[in-house]
Coordinates of C-alpha atoms and ligand atoms in Angstrom, one line a residue:
M52 CA -6.7 4.3 -48.5
A53 CA -6.7 7.3 -46.2
E54 CA -5.8 6.8 -42.5
D55 CA -8.3 7.6 -39.8
A56 CA -5.5 8.4 -37.3
D57 CA -1.8 8.0 -36.9
V58 CA -2.3 5.3 -34.2
I59 CA -5.2 3.3 -32.9
V60 CA -5.2 2.2 -29.3
V61 CA -7.4 -0.8 -28.4
G62 CA -8.6 -0.4 -24.9
G63 CA -9.4 2.6 -22.7
G64 CA -7.9 1.2 -19.5
L65 CA -4.9 2.7 -17.8
A66 CA -2.4 1.4 -20.3
G67 CA -4.4 2.6 -23.3
L68 CA -5.0 6.0 -21.8
V69 CA -1.3 6.5 -21.0
A70 CA -0.3 5.4 -24.5
A71 CA -2.9 7.6 -26.2
T72 CA -2.1 10.7 -24.2
E73 CA 1.6 10.3 -25.0
I74 CA 0.7 10.1 -28.7
A75 CA -1.5 13.1 -28.6
D76 CA 1.0 15.1 -26.7
A77 CA 3.6 14.2 -29.4
G78 CA 1.3 16.0 -31.8
K79 CA -0.1 12.8 -33.5
R80 CA -3.7 11.8 -34.0
V81 CA -5.0 8.9 -32.0
I82 CA -8.2 6.9 -31.8
V83 CA -9.0 5.0 -28.6
V84 CA -11.4 2.1 -29.3
D85 CA -13.2 0.4 -26.4
Q86 CA -16.0 -2.2 -26.3
E87 CA -17.5 -0.7 -23.1
G88 CA -19.4 2.6 -22.8
E89 CA -17.9 5.9 -21.8
Q90 CA -18.9 5.3 -18.2
S91 CA -16.3 2.6 -17.8
L92 CA -13.4 4.6 -19.1
G93 CA -10.2 3.7 -17.1
G94 CA -11.0 0.0 -17.0
Q95 CA -9.8 -1.9 -14.0
A96 CA -7.6 0.9 -12.7
F97 CA -10.6 2.8 -11.6
W98 CA -11.6 -0.1 -9.3
S99 CA -8.1 -0.5 -8.1
F100 CA -6.6 0.4 -4.7
G101 CA -4.2 2.6 -6.5
G102 CA -1.2 0.9 -4.9
L103 CA 2.1 1.8 -6.6
F104 CA 5.5 0.1 -6.2
L105 CA 8.1 2.9 -5.7
V106 CA 11.7 2.6 -4.6
D107 CA 13.5 5.0 -2.3
S108 CA 10.7 7.5 -2.3
P109 CA 10.4 10.6 0.0
E110 CA 7.5 8.8 1.7
Q111 CA 9.7 5.8 2.5
R112 CA 12.5 8.0 3.7
R113 CA 10.2 9.9 6.0
L114 CA 9.3 6.7 7.7
G115 CA 12.9 5.6 8.1
I116 CA 12.8 3.0 5.4
K117 CA 16.2 2.6 3.6
D118 CA 15.6 1.4 0.0
S119 CA 17.6 1.3 -3.2
Y120 CA 17.6 0.2 -6.8
A121 CA 20.0 -2.6 -5.9
L122 CA 17.8 -3.9 -3.0
A123 CA 14.6 -3.6 -5.1
L124 CA 16.1 -5.4 -8.1
Q125 CA 17.4 -8.2 -5.8
D126 CA 13.8 -8.5 -4.5
W127 CA 12.3 -8.4 -8.0
I128 CA 14.6 -11.1 -9.4
G129 CA 14.2 -13.3 -6.3
T130 CA 10.4 -12.9 -6.6
A131 CA 10.2 -13.4 -10.4
G132 CA 12.2 -16.6 -10.6
F133 CA 12.9 -16.1 -14.3
D134 CA 13.8 -19.5 -15.6
R135 CA 12.8 -19.7 -19.2
D136 CA 14.3 -18.8 -22.6
E137 CA 11.4 -16.5 -23.2
D138 CA 12.3 -14.6 -20.0
L139 CA 14.8 -12.6 -22.0
W140 CA 12.6 -9.6 -22.7
P141 CA 10.7 -9.9 -19.4
K142 CA 14.0 -9.7 -17.5
R143 CA 15.1 -6.6 -19.5
W144 CA 11.7 -5.0 -18.7
A145 CA 12.1 -5.9 -15.1
E146 CA 15.5 -4.1 -14.9
A147 CA 14.1 -1.1 -16.8
Y148 CA 10.9 -1.0 -14.7
V149 CA 12.7 -1.1 -11.3
A150 CA 14.9 1.8 -12.5
F151 CA 11.7 3.7 -13.5
A152 CA 10.2 3.0 -10.0
A153 CA 13.4 4.1 -8.4
G154 CA 13.7 7.1 -10.8
E155 CA 11.3 9.3 -12.6
K156 CA 8.0 7.5 -11.9
R157 CA 7.0 9.5 -8.8
D158 CA 8.0 12.9 -10.2
W159 CA 6.4 12.2 -13.5
L160 CA 3.1 11.4 -11.8
R161 CA 3.5 14.3 -9.3
A162 CA 3.9 16.8 -12.1
M163 CA 0.4 15.6 -13.3
G164 CA -1.1 16.3 -9.8
H165 CA -0.9 12.7 -8.5
R166 CA -0.4 12.4 -4.7
I167 CA 0.4 9.6 -2.3
F168 CA -0.9 8.6 1.1
P169 CA 2.0 9.1 3.6
V170 CA 2.0 5.6 5.2
V171 CA 3.7 3.1 2.9
G172 CA 2.3 -0.4 3.0
W173 CA 4.3 -3.6 3.2
A174 CA 2.9 -6.2 0.8
E175 CA 4.4 -9.7 -0.1
R176 CA 6.8 -9.8 2.7
G177 CA 8.3 -13.2 1.8
G178 CA 9.9 -15.1 4.7
Y179 CA 12.5 -17.2 2.9
D180 CA 16.1 -15.9 2.5
A181 CA 17.5 -12.6 1.3
M182 CA 17.5 -13.8 -2.3
G183 CA 14.0 -15.3 -2.2
H184 CA 10.6 -13.9 -2.7
G185 CA 9.3 -10.7 -1.2
N186 CA 9.8 -7.1 -0.4
S187 CA 12.7 -6.5 2.0
V188 CA 11.0 -3.2 2.9
P189 CA 7.6 -1.5 2.6
R190 CA 7.1 -0.2 -1.0
F191 CA 3.3 -0.2 -1.5
H192 CA 2.4 3.5 -2.0
V193 CA -1.3 4.1 -2.0
T194 CA -2.6 6.8 -4.3
W195 CA -4.4 9.5 -2.5
G196 CA -7.8 9.0 -4.1
T197 CA -7.0 5.3 -4.9
G198 CA -8.0 4.0 -8.4
P199 CA -9.8 7.1 -9.6
G200 CA -6.8 9.1 -8.4
I201 CA -4.5 7.2 -10.8
V202 CA -6.9 7.4 -13.7
E203 CA -7.7 11.1 -13.3
P204 CA -4.5 12.7 -14.6
F205 CA -4.6 10.6 -17.8
E206 CA -8.3 11.1 -18.3
R207 CA -7.7 14.8 -17.9
R208 CA -4.9 14.8 -20.5
A209 CA -7.0 12.7 -22.8
R210 CA -10.0 15.1 -22.6
E211 CA -7.7 18.0 -23.4
A212 CA -6.4 16.1 -26.4
Q213 CA -10.0 15.3 -27.3
N214 CA -10.9 19.0 -27.2
S215 CA -8.0 19.9 -29.4
G216 CA -9.0 17.2 -31.9
R217 CA -5.9 15.0 -31.6
L218 CA -7.7 12.2 -29.7
T219 CA -11.0 10.6 -30.5
F220 CA -12.8 8.0 -28.4
R221 CA -14.9 5.3 -30.1
F222 CA -16.8 3.6 -27.2
R223 CA -19.0 0.5 -27.8
H224 CA -16.6 -0.4 -30.6
R225 CA -15.3 -3.9 -30.2
V226 CA -12.3 -5.0 -32.2
D227 CA -12.7 -8.4 -33.8
A228 CA -9.7 -8.4 -36.1
L229 CA -6.4 -6.7 -36.9
A230 CA -5.9 -5.6 -40.5
I231 CA -2.5 -6.8 -41.8
T232 CA -1.0 -6.2 -45.2
N233 CA 2.3 -7.8 -46.2
G234 CA 3.1 -8.4 -42.5
T235 CA 2.4 -4.8 -41.4
V236 CA -0.5 -4.0 -39.1
E237 CA -2.6 -1.2 -40.7
G238 CA -5.7 -1.0 -38.7
V239 CA -8.6 -2.8 -37.0
S240 CA -12.1 -3.9 -37.8
G241 CA -14.9 -4.9 -35.6
S242 CA -18.5 -4.6 -34.3
V243 CA -20.4 -1.6 -33.0
L244 CA -22.3 -2.7 -29.9
E245 CA -25.6 -1.2 -29.0
P246 CA -25.5 1.8 -26.6
T247 CA -25.5 0.9 -22.9
A248 CA -26.7 2.6 -19.8
V249 CA -25.3 0.2 -17.3
E250 CA -23.3 1.5 -14.4
R251 CA -19.5 1.5 -14.5
G252 CA -18.1 -2.0 -14.2
Q253 CA -21.4 -3.8 -14.8
S254 CA -21.7 -6.2 -17.7
S255 CA -23.0 -4.6 -20.8
S256 CA -24.9 -6.0 -23.8
R257 CA -23.0 -7.6 -26.6
R258 CA -25.7 -7.0 -29.2
I259 CA -24.2 -5.9 -32.5
V260 CA -25.7 -3.0 -34.3
G261 CA -23.0 -2.2 -36.9
E262 CA -19.5 -2.8 -38.2
F263 CA -16.5 -0.6 -38.4
T264 CA -13.0 -0.5 -40.0
L265 CA -10.3 2.0 -38.9
R266 CA -6.9 2.5 -40.5
A267 CA -3.7 3.9 -39.0
Q268 CA 0.1 3.5 -39.2
A269 CA 0.1 1.5 -35.9
V270 CA -2.1 -0.3 -33.5
I271 CA -1.5 -0.6 -29.8
V272 CA -3.2 -3.5 -28.1
A273 CA -4.0 -2.5 -24.5
S274 CA -7.0 -4.8 -23.9
G275 CA -6.2 -6.1 -20.4
G276 CA -5.9 -9.7 -19.3
I277 CA -8.1 -12.8 -18.9
G278 CA -9.2 -12.7 -15.2
G279 CA -12.9 -12.1 -16.0
N280 CA -13.0 -15.3 -18.1
H281 CA -12.9 -18.3 -15.8
D282 CA -12.8 -20.7 -18.8
L283 CA -9.6 -19.1 -20.0
V284 CA -8.1 -19.0 -16.5
R285 CA -8.8 -22.8 -16.1
Q286 CA -7.4 -23.5 -19.6
N287 CA -4.2 -21.7 -18.8
W288 CA -4.0 -23.1 -15.2
P289 CA -0.4 -24.5 -14.8
K290 CA 0.1 -28.2 -13.9
R291 CA 2.5 -27.1 -11.2
L292 CA -0.5 -25.7 -9.2
G293 CA -2.5 -28.9 -9.6
E294 CA -6.1 -29.0 -10.9
P295 CA -7.8 -25.6 -11.4
P296 CA -10.1 -24.6 -8.6
K297 CA -13.7 -25.7 -9.0
F298 CA -15.0 -22.6 -7.4
M299 CA -13.5 -19.1 -8.1
I300 CA -14.8 -15.6 -7.7
S301 CA -13.9 -12.7 -9.9
G302 CA -11.7 -9.8 -8.9
V303 CA -12.2 -8.0 -12.2
P304 CA -15.2 -6.9 -14.3
E305 CA -16.4 -9.1 -17.1
H306 CA -14.8 -7.0 -19.8
V307 CA -11.5 -8.5 -18.8
D308 CA -12.4 -11.3 -21.1
G309 CA -9.1 -12.1 -22.9
R310 CA -10.9 -12.1 -26.3
M311 CA -8.5 -9.6 -27.9
I312 CA -5.6 -11.6 -26.7
G313 CA -6.9 -14.5 -28.8
I314 CA -7.5 -12.2 -31.8
T315 CA -4.0 -10.7 -31.6
E316 CA -2.4 -14.2 -31.2
A317 CA -4.3 -15.5 -34.2
A318 CA -2.9 -12.5 -36.2
G319 CA 0.6 -13.9 -35.5
A320 CA 1.7 -12.2 -32.2
R321 CA 3.8 -14.3 -29.9
L322 CA 2.1 -14.9 -26.6
I323 CA 4.4 -16.1 -23.8
N324 CA 4.1 -17.2 -20.2
R325 CA 0.4 -17.7 -20.5
D326 CA 0.5 -20.1 -17.5
R327 CA 1.7 -17.4 -15.2
M328 CA -1.2 -15.7 -13.4
W329 CA -1.6 -13.8 -10.1
H330 CA -4.8 -14.9 -8.4
Y331 CA -5.4 -14.2 -4.7
V332 CA -6.3 -16.7 -2.0
E333 CA -8.0 -14.2 0.4
G334 CA -11.1 -13.6 -1.8
I335 CA -14.5 -13.0 -0.2
R336 CA -17.9 -12.9 -2.0
N337 CA -19.1 -9.3 -2.3
W338 CA -22.5 -8.8 -0.6
A339 CA -23.2 -5.9 -3.0
P340 CA -21.8 -7.2 -6.3
I341 CA -21.1 -4.9 -9.3
W342 CA -20.0 -7.5 -11.8
P343 CA -20.7 -11.3 -12.0
R344 CA -19.2 -13.4 -9.3
H345 CA -17.8 -10.2 -7.8
G346 CA -15.2 -10.9 -5.1
I347 CA -13.0 -8.6 -3.0
R348 CA -9.5 -9.3 -1.8
I349 CA -8.7 -8.9 1.8
L350 CA -5.3 -7.2 2.2
P351 CA -4.4 -8.8 5.5
G352 CA -2.1 -7.7 8.2
P353 CA 0.2 -10.4 9.7
S354 CA -1.8 -11.6 12.7
S355 CA -4.8 -13.7 11.6
M356 CA -4.3 -17.5 12.1
W357 CA -4.6 -19.3 8.8
F358 CA -6.0 -22.8 8.5
D359 CA -6.6 -25.0 5.5
A360 CA -9.9 -26.6 4.8
T361 CA -9.0 -29.6 7.0
G362 CA -8.2 -27.4 9.9
K363 CA -4.4 -27.5 9.7
R364 CA -2.5 -24.3 10.2
L365 CA -0.7 -23.2 7.0
P366 CA 3.1 -23.9 7.3
A367 CA 5.7 -21.1 7.8
P368 CA 6.3 -18.8 6.1
L369 CA 2.8 -18.8 4.6
F370 CA 1.4 -16.2 6.9
P371 CA -1.1 -13.5 5.8
G372 CA 0.7 -11.1 3.4
S373 CA 3.8 -13.2 2.8
D374 CA 3.7 -15.2 -0.5
T375 CA 0.5 -15.3 -2.6
L376 CA 1.7 -17.9 -5.0
G377 CA 3.1 -20.1 -2.3
Q378 CA -0.2 -19.9 -0.5
L379 CA -2.1 -20.8 -3.7
H380 CA 0.2 -23.7 -4.3
Y381 CA -0.3 -25.0 -0.7
I382 CA -4.0 -24.5 -0.7
M383 CA -4.5 -26.3 -4.0
S384 CA -2.4 -29.2 -2.7
T385 CA -5.0 -29.8 0.1
G386 CA -7.6 -30.9 -2.4
Y387 CA -9.9 -28.1 -1.4
D388 CA -10.0 -24.6 -3.0
Y389 CA -10.7 -22.6 0.2
S390 CA -9.1 -21.9 3.5
W391 CA -9.9 -20.0 6.7
F392 CA -8.7 -17.1 8.7
I393 CA -9.5 -17.1 12.5
L394 CA -8.9 -13.8 14.2
T395 CA -10.3 -11.4 16.8
Q396 CA -12.1 -8.1 16.7
S397 CA -8.8 -6.4 17.7
I398 CA -7.2 -7.9 14.6
I399 CA -9.9 -7.1 12.1
K400 CA -10.1 -3.6 13.4
K401 CA -6.5 -2.8 12.7
E402 CA -5.4 -5.3 10.0
F403 CA -8.2 -5.8 7.5
A404 CA -8.2 -3.6 4.4
L405 CA -10.2 -4.5 1.3
S406 CA -8.7 -3.9 -2.1
G407 CA -10.8 -1.7 -4.3
S408 CA -11.6 1.9 -4.6
E409 CA -15.2 1.5 -3.6
Q410 CA -14.2 -0.3 -0.4
N411 CA -12.1 2.6 0.8
P412 CA -14.3 5.7 0.7
D413 CA -11.9 7.5 3.0
L414 CA -8.9 7.2 0.8
T415 CA -10.9 7.3 -2.5
G416 CA -12.8 10.4 -1.3
K417 CA -9.5 12.0 -0.1
S418 CA -11.0 12.6 3.4
W419 CA -8.3 13.1 6.0
R420 CA -10.9 13.1 8.7
M421 CA -12.2 9.6 7.7
T422 CA -8.8 8.3 7.1
I423 CA -7.5 9.2 10.6
N424 CA -10.4 7.2 12.0
R425 CA -8.6 4.1 10.8
A426 CA -6.1 4.6 13.6
T427 CA -8.5 5.9 16.3
N428 CA -11.8 4.2 15.7
K429 CA -13.2 1.5 18.0
G430 CA -14.4 -0.7 15.1
A431 CA -12.9 -1.6 11.7
P432 CA -13.4 0.7 8.8
E433 CA -17.1 0.8 7.8
P434 CA -16.8 -1.3 4.6
V435 CA -15.0 -4.0 6.7
E436 CA -17.7 -3.9 9.4
A437 CA -20.3 -4.2 6.6
F438 CA -18.7 -7.3 5.3
K439 CA -18.5 -8.7 8.9
E440 CA -22.2 -8.2 9.2
K441 CA -23.5 -9.0 5.7
G442 CA -20.7 -11.0 4.0
A443 CA -21.5 -14.6 3.2
D444 CA -18.0 -15.7 4.2
F445 CA -17.9 -14.1 7.7
I446 CA -18.8 -15.8 10.9
V447 CA -18.7 -14.0 14.3
R448 CA -19.2 -15.8 17.6
D449 CA -18.3 -15.4 21.2
N450 CA -16.7 -18.8 21.7
L451 CA -14.6 -21.2 19.7
A452 CA -17.0 -24.1 19.8
D453 CA -19.7 -22.1 18.2
L454 CA -17.3 -20.6 15.7
V455 CA -16.0 -24.0 14.5
G456 CA -19.6 -25.3 14.4
A457 CA -20.6 -22.4 12.1
M458 CA -17.5 -22.9 10.0
N459 CA -18.4 -26.5 9.4
A460 CA -22.0 -25.5 8.5
L461 CA -20.8 -22.8 6.1
S462 CA -18.5 -25.0 4.1
G463 CA -20.8 -28.0 4.3
D464 CA -17.7 -30.3 4.4
N465 CA -17.6 -30.9 8.2
L466 CA -13.8 -31.2 8.1
L467 CA -13.0 -29.1 11.2
A468 CA -12.6 -30.7 14.7
L469 CA -12.9 -28.3 17.6
D470 CA -10.0 -30.0 19.5
Q471 CA -7.7 -29.7 16.6
I472 CA -8.3 -26.0 16.0
K473 CA -8.3 -25.3 19.8
S474 CA -5.0 -27.0 20.5
Q475 CA -3.3 -25.0 17.6
I476 CA -4.6 -21.7 18.8
E477 CA -3.7 -22.4 22.4
A478 CA -0.2 -23.4 21.4
R479 CA 0.2 -20.2 19.5
D480 CA -1.3 -18.2 22.4
R481 CA 1.2 -19.7 24.9
Q482 CA 4.0 -18.1 22.8
L483 CA 2.9 -14.7 23.8
T484 CA 4.2 -14.9 27.3
N485 CA 7.7 -13.8 26.1
P486 CA 8.8 -11.4 23.4
Y487 CA 11.3 -14.0 22.2
V488 CA 9.5 -17.0 20.8
K489 CA 9.8 -19.9 18.4
D490 CA 6.5 -19.5 16.5
A491 CA 7.6 -17.9 13.2
Q492 CA 4.3 -16.0 12.7
V493 CA 4.5 -14.4 16.1
M494 CA 8.1 -13.4 15.4
N495 CA 6.8 -11.9 12.2
I496 CA 4.3 -9.8 14.1
Y497 CA 7.0 -8.4 16.4
N498 CA 9.1 -7.7 13.4
A499 CA 6.2 -5.9 11.6
R500 CA 5.6 -3.7 14.6
R501 CA 9.2 -2.4 14.4
Y502 CA 8.1 -0.6 11.3
I503 CA 6.2 2.5 12.4
G504 CA 3.7 2.3 9.5
D505 CA 2.6 -1.2 10.6
R506 CA 2.5 -0.2 14.2
L507 CA 0.3 2.8 13.5
I508 CA -2.3 1.3 11.2
R509 CA -1.6 -2.2 10.1
T510 CA -0.5 -4.6 12.9
A511 CA -2.4 -5.2 16.1
R512 CA -0.6 -5.4 19.4
P513 CA 0.2 -9.1 19.9
H514 CA -2.5 -10.7 22.0
R515 CA -4.0 -14.1 22.7
I516 CA -6.6 -15.1 20.1
L517 CA -8.7 -16.7 22.8
D518 CA -8.6 -13.7 25.1
P519 CA -12.3 -12.8 25.5
E520 CA -11.4 -9.1 26.0
R521 CA -10.2 -9.1 22.4
G522 CA -13.3 -10.8 21.0
P523 CA -15.6 -11.6 19.5
L524 CA -13.9 -14.4 17.5
I525 CA -14.2 -14.1 13.7
A526 CA -13.7 -16.7 11.0
V527 CA -13.5 -15.8 7.3
K528 CA -13.9 -18.4 4.6
L529 CA -11.3 -17.4 1.9
N530 CA -12.0 -18.2 -1.7
I531 CA -9.7 -18.1 -4.8
L532 CA -10.2 -14.8 -6.5
T533 CA -9.1 -14.3 -10.1
R534 CA -7.2 -11.1 -10.9
K535 CA -4.1 -10.6 -12.9
T536 CA -2.6 -12.2 -16.0
L537 CA 1.2 -12.2 -15.7
G538 CA 2.0 -13.5 -19.2
G539 CA 1.3 -11.7 -22.4
F540 CA 2.6 -10.5 -25.8
E541 CA 6.4 -10.6 -26.0
T542 CA 7.6 -7.0 -26.6
D543 CA 10.8 -5.1 -26.8
L544 CA 11.4 -2.1 -24.7
D545 CA 9.5 0.1 -27.2
S546 CA 6.5 -2.2 -26.6
R547 CA 6.8 -3.5 -30.2
V548 CA 5.3 -7.0 -30.5
F549 CA 7.3 -10.0 -31.7
G550 CA 5.7 -12.4 -34.1
S551 CA 5.7 -16.2 -33.7
N552 CA 8.7 -16.2 -36.1
G553 CA 10.7 -14.1 -33.6
E554 CA 10.6 -10.9 -35.9
I555 CA 9.0 -7.7 -34.8
I556 CA 5.5 -7.3 -36.4
R557 CA 5.6 -3.9 -38.1
G558 CA 3.0 -1.5 -36.8
L559 CA 1.9 -3.6 -33.7
Y560 CA 2.5 -2.6 -30.1
A561 CA 1.2 -4.0 -26.8
A562 CA 0.9 -2.5 -23.4
G563 CA -0.4 -3.1 -19.9
E564 CA -1.8 -6.5 -18.9
A565 CA -2.1 -7.7 -22.5
A566 CA 1.7 -7.4 -22.7
G567 CA 2.3 -9.1 -19.3
F568 CA 2.9 -5.5 -18.0
G569 CA 5.9 -5.4 -20.3
G570 CA 7.9 -7.9 -22.3
G571 CA 5.3 -10.6 -22.0
G572 CA 5.8 -11.1 -18.3
V573 CA 7.8 -8.5 -16.4
H574 CA 6.8 -10.2 -13.1
G575 CA 8.0 -13.7 -13.9
Y576 CA 6.0 -16.0 -11.5
R577 CA 5.3 -13.6 -8.7
S578 CA 4.7 -9.9 -8.0
L579 CA 5.9 -7.6 -5.3
E580 CA 2.5 -5.8 -5.5
G581 CA 1.7 -2.3 -6.7
T582 CA 3.5 -3.3 -9.9
F583 CA 0.5 -3.7 -12.2
L584 CA -0.7 -0.1 -12.4
G585 CA 3.0 0.8 -12.6
G586 CA 3.5 -1.7 -15.4
C587 CA 0.6 -0.1 -17.3
L588 CA 2.1 3.3 -16.8
F589 CA 5.6 2.3 -18.0
S590 CA 4.6 0.0 -20.9
G591 CA 1.8 2.4 -22.0
R592 CA 4.2 5.3 -22.0
N593 CA 6.9 3.4 -23.9
A594 CA 4.3 2.2 -26.4
G595 CA 2.8 5.6 -26.9
R596 CA 6.2 7.4 -27.3
A597 CA 7.6 4.8 -29.7
A598 CA 4.5 4.6 -31.8
A599 CA 4.3 8.4 -32.1
K600 CA 8.0 8.6 -33.0
A601 CA 7.5 5.9 -35.7
A602 CA 4.5 7.6 -37.2
G603 CA 5.7 9.7 -40.1
Ligands
FAD791 C1 -10.2 -4.3 -7.6 C2 -8.8 -4.2 -8.2 C3 -7.8 -3.7 -7.4 C4 -6.5 -3.5 -7.9 N1 -5.5 -2.9 -7.2 C5 -4.3 -2.7 -7.7 C6 -3.3 -2.0 -7.0 O1 -3.5 -1.5 -5.9 N2 -2.1 -1.9 -7.6 C7 -1.8 -2.4 -8.8 O2 -0.7 -2.2 -9.3 N3 -2.7 -3.0 -9.6 C8 -4.0 -3.2 -9.1 N4 -5.0 -3.8 -9.8 C9 -4.6 -4.2 -11.2 C10 -4.7 -3.1 -12.2 O3 -5.7 -2.2 -11.9 C11 -4.8 -3.7 -13.6 O4 -3.9 -4.7 -13.8 C12 -4.7 -2.6 -14.7 O5 -5.5 -1.5 -14.4 C13 -4.9 -3.2 -16.1 O6 -5.0 -2.1 -17.0 P1 -5.1 -2.4 -18.6 O7 -5.1 -1.0 -19.2 O8 -3.9 -3.2 -19.0 O9 -6.4 -3.2 -18.8 P2 -7.9 -2.9 -18.5 O10 -8.1 -2.0 -17.4 O11 -8.5 -4.3 -18.4 O12 -8.5 -2.2 -19.8 C14 -8.6 -2.9 -21.0 C15 -9.7 -2.2 -21.8 O13 -9.7 -2.8 -23.1 C16 -11.1 -3.0 -23.5 N5 -11.1 -4.1 -24.5 C17 -10.8 -5.4 -24.3 N6 -11.0 -6.1 -25.4 C18 -11.4 -5.2 -26.4 C19 -11.8 -5.3 -27.7 N7 -11.7 -6.5 -28.4 N8 -12.2 -4.2 -28.4 C20 -12.3 -3.0 -27.8 N9 -11.9 -2.8 -26.4 C21 -11.5 -3.9 -25.8 C22 -11.8 -3.3 -22.2 O14 -13.2 -3.0 -22.3 C23 -11.1 -2.4 -21.2 O15 -11.7 -1.1 -21.1 C24 -6.3 -3.9 -9.3 C25 -7.3 -4.4 -10.1 C26 -8.6 -4.5 -9.6 C27 -9.7 -4.9 -10.4

């Protein structure tokens, strides 16, 4: 039977776009199949903050940050905690990926017109020892233009390939099965969904209006993870984190449904590390939702005080921005699936950023004028102020008694005692009389401010939480927000998929979140952040190049 293309890519997210453009640029014919409409091209990456993990970049050097491959790999390995037989390929991917991030990643993107905001962020700071979790130095490089800015070069290349006839998009084509003959993947089949006029990111209809079959020499599965499917998240929830949360919000659109993962696994692909996921604990309900249960993650600076549902301060080193998985573990151990930040107006103004392209119109719109306002404005960035005003999880009061009363009313659990909260805040505030202190969070704040990037736009000058001059007081109820799938299909460095018998499945590749961002789980248990888009770039590129080379 005649082939429709040399390679079929399932998924027009970042990983799929990168793979497809590499195939087309190698002179091969490629079809990109996506269940969503054309308006959602780019998948999750469009909505992302565009943060990229880079090592020893010119941006870091300009800020006086000394980074190296050796330091970054030490951090990665300490963070990943690889401890399973199936971590063989993930670990190989980790080594190769850190080398990519310390090597050609930035230049490769730059040659396509990608640019970076000059202040490098410091995510996942750890707080254990040098071999433990966390970034020793700031490495989170925000794309100038955020998510759309990372999609743009690849969409442009894809459109060029489309114009020259080497790349074809099939939108509203949902793959339901892989075609396999004698152990070789030869194509896909599925349903044509009715046309849709929904806005980007909104849920689209699943009404079937036709069927399709496409044949090629290879298929690349780049269908994303499971974060939009809470049933799957709960099914895969690891015992080590206790019971799955009763209440969760979604940090991803509904098309991140995990359905294609099930289809590919049923066709014989080996899915590993499915219990490793990266969900956030600083989720807030979006007052202007785009997708169902839409939540936004606060990217917090280090100063907010963090309390569990019962009013106990989270133990060191679980401060904002230190250890996402450690925080999730602790919070789930309390028997409640939410926690609280208490902070001041001075802290929210300088330290709250919201993850998502639509929440950062200054960076997304590439407006220097608006971006500079972050450092000089009296209030927080407009989207943060809007959440403060309209967000269901925000409480603003002039005094602590009223604040705690409103917190109890919001949760409905009535677990917080004013005296208990007050004594913990006062104890912390007393530490501010001297610059040398015993409170580890306060030490952390002083340390953060030794980095010029944090001092400029990320870490408020240390002050008493109960200082009325710094008010009003703000409490934020923090929910668990689903986002990334860290496990996935086991792949070699060419993104070729292993079967359940340990042999490579001929003609089958996987990239992006579906492949655990490489190897079936390049992150191990935890991420250093900015590593997901990068994992899509690297695994998509490897898949595209290898599949193009293999195509006769
Ligand atoms: C708000 C937000 C902020 C983020 N910020 C960052 C950040 O700053 N840094 C970072 O590194 N990462 C970030 N991420 C994560 C990152 O964006 C994603 O992990 C990454 O974009 C996933 O890309 P993907 O191509 O693997 O999958 P997706 O983007 O999910 O694309 C998969 C595509 O496959 C299609 N598909 C699925 N199943 C089928 C099927 N059966 N048939 C046909 N098509 C199918 C889907 O419709 C979708 O278009 C963020 C994510 C979000 C949502």
